Amino acid sequence: MTEQPAVLSSTSALDDLTGPHGARLLHGWLTTGGPADLNEHLNRYGPPPLPRTTRRRTVAPLVRAVEDAGLTGRGGAAFPTGRKLRTVAEARGPAVVVANGMESEPASRKDEVLLALAPHLVLDGAVLAAVAVGAQVVHLCLPRTRQDQIRQLAEAVQQRRQRGIDPVPTQVHALPHHYVSSEETSLVSWLNGGDARPAVTPPRPFEKGVDSRPTLIDNVETLAHIALIARYGPTWFRRAGRPEAPGTTLVTLSGAVRQPGVYEVPMGLPLDAVLDVAGGRSAPLGAVLLGGFFGSWLAAREAMAVPFTKSALAEVGAGPGAGVVIALPESACGLVETARVLEYLAAQSAQQCGPCRLGLPAVAADFAELAAGGAGDLERLERRVGLLPGRGACRHPDGASRLAATALRVFAEDVRHHVRNGPCAGAEREPVLGVGASHAPEGRDWR
Amino acid sequence: MTGIMQFAASGPRPLWYATRASGTIALLLLTATAVLGIAVGGRYAPQRIARFEISALHRNLSVLTLAFLGLHIVTTIADPLVPVSWWAAAVPFVSSYRAPWLGLATVASDMLLAVAVTSAVRLRLGRRRWKAVHWLAYAAWPVALVHATPGTDARLPLQLGLYTGCLAAVVTVVCWRLYRAGPGRVAARLSAALTALAVPAALGGFLFSGPTHARGGAPATPLTVRYGQSSARAPHGGSP
Amino acid sequence: MPKRHSLRVDPISCDGHGLCAELLPELIGLDEWGYPVLRATEVPGTLLDHARRAVAACPVLALRLDRASR
């Protein structure tokens, strides 16, 4: 992919701390046009504002600042970051911080872009969070498939160590890059010497994670926001976005938009304004997929006015996920696209839980039959889709179920057409959702 | 017939008979428990009875096994003609009386005790630790069988028939279980099957060269022939 | 304080033996592959003994009964 990051935003409250178009995380890139090395980063932001004294049994000011800022996790779950920080900080014994840069969602590129353009913002945030929760180590988890990035980050960490910037050491790890390997418990399991496969909870990682310690796991973008909140405070953070969903967020826009790529937008922008950031639609849209392969289909006509926030999207049965928006042109067949993604998701199962191991391939096969225009057993498909949620150790079956269920709803007319007349013309065109060449991971692939 | 003649010859020794009888019953029960346990592990789902009933039978028979095992141990210790102490019944290989056989007996009963105790508290213990100990049952069963073979009754054809039946049952159900575990992991399953088949083979060889000759009176040749046949038949009957 | 009891399946441990559904059909059904589907997680007092029996029967200890006071 040759997508170029570019930024637009509708915020008017620009100041020194905010780059062109209201950009924050991508401020440096927009100013200089290149990735920020350590010197440039220090010139722009100065060293990470570490607390002068760390007292035990008191909540670090940063925890309170993040709570006040209303920052939510940018990895997909949108959990309040401040509450997570506080829980880990109040847990007994030394903690561990894990920076999650795995980005296993094939339709998302924002973590890769952020780590390439502003690596030190992420590293600042991880170290500041580590000091705030009383952690003695930061583990940065990156996918093994991005060797260049791993090298760059290892170099960045090395430079910081030579300058003595961080009071807490950061270790860079290269993990297997499968769909469920970015799940929190997968990271913990891998860091503890096991497979990068999800584990049963409870205990949740914040209770008992890496080395059985309370473990804070945050997406790299979330950590970069923490680095800025630590410097400029919650009031500044809330100047962008909406009261119930403050700040900016990185989004990966693809499909039928003029300039697909990673962008930084304020939270709460209506969906059509988000697509405008990428130059607007390049064809009439039939539907949008929000949140990636783990997400929900929305009909274009019902989606466009909805603000891009967790609560607003939840009302229409969707969520922002990790900021993935895929615009599906009218000419494409949503059923064919969904069938392909379901096949991918079925192959990506960790094969640990029966309902996922057996249910996902069955749903994918039913869906493939429907997409191909077979007179499939629609009732059986709906029953199988309905039985997936909540029956795995992780949310993988839930995500696949949501994708299938929303597809059946949004493309209900296509379903009728397929059952009656066979496959539609959209089945012939090039796929919009790229799943790449994926093979089902097995055995040692997970370690 | 032989039993009655022995009884007449040696005079009434109720404890000795109780020891032999309880030992035999314990072995049969242990075999049944093992077979049912392996059937549960292989997700045996018969038409007529529910699966939980097989599982419940496995558990109940295991308790009964322990009861008869306890009786077997108590009568052995209580028997004045058999110099076995409480100490020797708990710690393997400290008794001087028929040392290897009694030592094996202690090993087997200790392992079964560990399996029973961990099973009683398995919900607290967690699956992994419980299962780790439960695997000892696979070791305890052949050890118990080896302990039985040089016994007084091993010369009786009926008794030998019982042992052979026990062997055939367990080997068969193990092979069935390994077949059910497939497809995949062929090497692991094959080596497990070979191990299962090696038990009757080793036991047959052991009896052929073993101590039953020295004690005299045993019909050595037909005995080994019988074992040889059983070990040859077992794999055939076991691989579906 | 009344205790509430709730059922939970450890999906990784579960091998679909199906004993739980035989012993507690009121709350547990099976999908087409024999894996349990909980109709409800909360266990009413009248079914508590049956639930305990089902938990004890699971050959792989995948069924749990959690107690929470509320």
Short mmCIF file of C-alpha atoms in Angstrom, two decimals, chain B residues 21-224:
data_model
loop_
_atom_site.label_atom_id
_atom_site.label_comp_id
_atom_site.label_asym_id
_atom_site.label_seq_id
_atom_site.Cartn_x
_atom_site.Cartn_y
_atom_site.Cartn_z
CA ALA B 21 -9.89 -62.52 47.50
CA SER B 22 -9.87 -58.80 48.21
CA GLY B 23 -6.76 -58.37 46.09
CA THR B 24 -8.39 -60.09 43.15
CA ILE B 25 -11.58 -58.08 43.50
CA ALA B 26 -9.62 -54.85 43.86
CA LEU B 27 -7.76 -55.63 40.64
CA LEU B 28 -10.99 -56.32 38.79
CA LEU B 29 -12.56 -53.14 40.09
CA LEU B 30 -9.46 -51.14 39.27
CA THR B 31 -9.56 -52.48 35.74
CA ALA B 32 -13.22 -51.59 35.39
CA THR B 33 -12.54 -48.11 36.77
CA ALA B 34 -9.66 -47.61 34.37
CA VAL B 35 -11.68 -48.81 31.38
CA LEU B 36 -14.56 -46.50 32.24
CA GLY B 37 -12.21 -43.58 32.86
CA ILE B 38 -10.58 -44.05 29.49
CA ALA B 39 -14.03 -44.33 27.90
CA VAL B 40 -15.03 -41.00 29.46
CA GLY B 41 -11.82 -39.40 28.20
CA GLY B 42 -12.60 -40.66 24.71
CA ARG B 43 -16.09 -39.14 24.88
CA TYR B 44 -17.83 -42.52 24.71
CA ALA B 45 -21.50 -41.77 24.06
CA PRO B 46 -23.62 -44.93 24.05
CA GLN B 47 -27.26 -44.91 22.93
CA ARG B 48 -28.83 -46.65 25.90
CA ILE B 49 -27.34 -44.84 28.88
CA ALA B 50 -26.38 -41.25 29.50
CA ARG B 51 -22.77 -40.11 29.48
CA PHE B 52 -22.92 -38.86 33.02
CA GLU B 53 -23.81 -42.38 34.11
CA ILE B 54 -20.56 -43.78 32.74
CA SER B 55 -18.72 -40.99 34.48
CA ALA B 56 -20.59 -41.65 37.73
CA LEU B 57 -19.88 -45.37 37.47
CA HIS B 58 -16.20 -44.59 36.99
CA ARG B 59 -16.23 -42.57 40.19
CA ASN B 60 -18.29 -44.99 42.26
CA LEU B 61 -16.23 -47.99 41.20
CA SER B 62 -13.07 -46.11 42.07
CA VAL B 63 -14.36 -45.69 45.62
CA LEU B 64 -15.21 -49.38 45.76
CA THR B 65 -11.74 -50.19 44.45
CA LEU B 66 -10.22 -48.21 47.29
CA ALA B 67 -12.41 -50.05 49.79
CA PHE B 68 -11.25 -53.46 48.62
CA LEU B 69 -7.69 -52.21 48.32
CA GLY B 70 -7.92 -51.09 51.92
CA LEU B 71 -9.24 -54.48 52.96
CA HIS B 72 -6.44 -56.17 51.01
CA ILE B 73 -3.84 -54.09 52.81
CA VAL B 74 -5.38 -54.46 56.26
CA THR B 75 -5.72 -58.24 56.05
CA THR B 76 -2.16 -58.50 54.74
CA ILE B 77 -0.84 -56.59 57.72
CA ALA B 78 -3.10 -58.39 60.16
CA ASP B 79 -2.09 -61.83 58.93
CA PRO B 80 0.46 -63.15 61.43
CA LEU B 81 1.99 -65.46 58.84
CA VAL B 82 2.83 -62.60 56.50
CA PRO B 83 5.43 -60.36 58.13
CA VAL B 84 4.34 -57.02 56.66
CA SER B 85 4.22 -53.90 58.81
CA TRP B 86 2.12 -50.75 58.45
CA TRP B 87 5.31 -49.00 57.60
CA ALA B 88 5.97 -51.35 54.69
CA ALA B 89 2.44 -50.89 53.42
CA ALA B 90 3.02 -47.16 53.09
CA VAL B 91 6.65 -46.89 51.98
CA PRO B 92 7.75 -48.91 48.95
CA PHE B 93 10.59 -51.45 49.12
CA VAL B 94 11.25 -51.39 52.87
CA SER B 95 9.76 -54.80 53.57
CA SER B 96 11.97 -57.86 53.45
CA TYR B 97 9.04 -60.16 52.77
CA ARG B 98 8.92 -60.91 49.01
CA ALA B 99 10.48 -57.49 48.60
CA PRO B 100 9.96 -56.61 44.91
CA TRP B 101 6.33 -57.73 44.80
CA LEU B 102 5.31 -56.03 47.97
CA GLY B 103 7.26 -52.95 46.95
CA LEU B 104 5.31 -52.79 43.70
CA ALA B 105 2.11 -53.19 45.65
CA THR B 106 2.99 -50.22 47.82
CA VAL B 107 3.95 -48.14 44.79
CA ALA B 108 0.63 -48.92 43.11
CA SER B 109 -1.48 -48.24 46.19
CA ASP B 110 0.37 -44.99 46.91
CA MET B 111 -0.23 -43.83 43.35
CA LEU B 112 -3.90 -44.75 43.53
CA LEU B 113 -4.21 -42.94 46.82
CA ALA B 114 -2.70 -39.81 45.23
CA VAL B 115 -5.14 -40.11 42.33
CA ALA B 116 -8.07 -40.52 44.70
CA VAL B 117 -7.13 -37.65 47.01
CA THR B 118 -6.49 -35.22 44.16
CA SER B 119 -9.77 -36.22 42.54
CA ALA B 120 -11.64 -35.49 45.73
CA VAL B 121 -10.33 -31.92 45.73
CA ARG B 122 -10.02 -31.47 41.96
CA LEU B 123 -12.28 -28.41 41.81
CA ARG B 124 -9.94 -26.58 44.17
CA LEU B 125 -6.82 -28.01 42.60
CA GLY B 126 -7.59 -26.91 39.05
CA ARG B 127 -7.65 -28.98 35.94
CA ARG B 128 -3.95 -29.02 35.17
CA ARG B 129 -2.66 -30.26 38.49
CA TRP B 130 -5.50 -32.71 38.89
CA LYS B 131 -4.90 -34.17 35.42
CA ALA B 132 -1.16 -34.36 36.00
CA VAL B 133 -1.72 -36.59 39.02
CA HIS B 134 -4.55 -38.48 37.37
CA TRP B 135 -2.16 -39.75 34.69
CA LEU B 136 -0.55 -41.82 37.46
CA ALA B 137 -3.51 -44.18 37.12
CA TYR B 138 -2.04 -45.34 33.81
CA ALA B 139 1.12 -46.33 35.69
CA ALA B 140 -0.62 -47.74 38.76
CA TRP B 141 -2.71 -50.23 36.85
CA PRO B 142 0.10 -52.25 35.18
CA VAL B 143 2.13 -52.11 38.40
CA ALA B 144 -0.81 -53.58 40.29
CA LEU B 145 -1.12 -56.28 37.66
CA VAL B 146 2.57 -57.16 37.85
CA HIS B 147 2.25 -57.28 41.62
CA ALA B 148 -0.56 -59.81 41.24
CA THR B 149 1.08 -62.18 38.78
CA PRO B 150 3.52 -63.92 41.11
CA GLY B 151 0.77 -64.28 43.72
CA THR B 152 -0.39 -67.57 45.13
CA ASP B 153 -3.40 -67.70 42.85
CA ALA B 154 -1.59 -66.92 39.64
CA ARG B 155 -1.22 -70.61 39.10
CA LEU B 156 -4.96 -71.10 38.89
CA PRO B 157 -6.29 -71.14 35.33
CA LEU B 158 -9.33 -69.12 36.31
CA GLN B 159 -7.12 -66.45 37.85
CA LEU B 160 -4.94 -66.33 34.76
CA GLY B 161 -8.04 -65.99 32.67
CA LEU B 162 -9.08 -63.01 34.77
CA TYR B 163 -5.72 -61.31 34.34
CA THR B 164 -5.80 -61.92 30.63
CA GLY B 165 -9.27 -60.46 30.44
CA CYS B 166 -8.18 -57.36 32.37
CA LEU B 167 -5.22 -56.87 30.06
CA ALA B 168 -7.28 -57.31 26.93
CA ALA B 169 -9.95 -54.86 28.17
CA VAL B 170 -7.54 -52.08 29.04
CA VAL B 171 -5.38 -52.46 25.94
CA THR B 172 -8.46 -52.51 23.74
CA VAL B 173 -9.99 -49.41 25.26
CA VAL B 174 -6.65 -47.56 25.15
CA CYS B 175 -6.34 -48.31 21.44
CA TRP B 176 -9.93 -47.15 20.91
CA ARG B 177 -9.17 -43.94 22.81
CA LEU B 178 -6.08 -43.29 20.70
CA TYR B 179 -8.08 -43.90 17.55
CA ARG B 180 -10.69 -41.38 18.73
CA ALA B 181 -7.99 -38.79 19.42
CA GLY B 182 -7.19 -38.66 15.71
CA PRO B 183 -6.69 -37.51 13.09
CA GLY B 184 -3.38 -35.80 13.56
CA ARG B 185 -0.52 -36.31 15.98
CA VAL B 186 0.09 -39.70 14.40
CA ALA B 187 3.55 -40.18 15.90
CA ALA B 188 2.39 -39.49 19.45
CA ARG B 189 -0.64 -41.73 19.13
CA LEU B 190 1.33 -44.57 17.53
CA SER B 191 3.97 -44.51 20.24
CA ALA B 192 1.28 -44.47 22.92
CA ALA B 193 -0.38 -47.48 21.27
CA LEU B 194 2.95 -49.32 21.11
CA THR B 195 3.51 -48.61 24.80
CA ALA B 196 0.06 -49.99 25.58
CA LEU B 197 0.80 -53.12 23.57
CA ALA B 198 4.21 -53.49 25.19
CA VAL B 199 2.60 -54.04 28.60
CA PRO B 200 1.08 -57.45 27.81
CA ALA B 201 4.17 -58.41 25.83
CA ALA B 202 6.47 -57.51 28.72
CA LEU B 203 4.22 -59.26 31.19
CA GLY B 204 4.18 -62.40 29.08
CA GLY B 205 7.93 -62.37 28.79
CA PHE B 206 8.26 -61.73 32.48
CA LEU B 207 6.06 -64.71 33.32
CA PHE B 208 7.97 -66.95 30.91
CA SER B 209 11.30 -66.25 32.53
CA GLY B 210 9.93 -65.11 35.81
CA PRO B 211 9.63 -66.21 39.36
CA THR B 212 6.59 -68.44 39.03
CA HIS B 213 8.93 -71.20 37.82
CA ALA B 214 11.06 -71.05 40.89
CA ARG B 215 8.10 -71.48 43.20
CA GLY B 216 7.22 -74.71 41.44
CA GLY B 217 3.89 -76.29 40.92
CA ALA B 218 2.90 -73.83 38.22
CA PRO B 219 2.06 -75.18 34.79
CA ALA B 220 4.68 -72.98 33.21
CA THR B 221 4.37 -73.90 29.58
CA PRO B 222 0.61 -73.58 29.02
CA LEU B 223 0.66 -70.40 31.03
CA THR B 224 3.09 -68.60 28.77
#
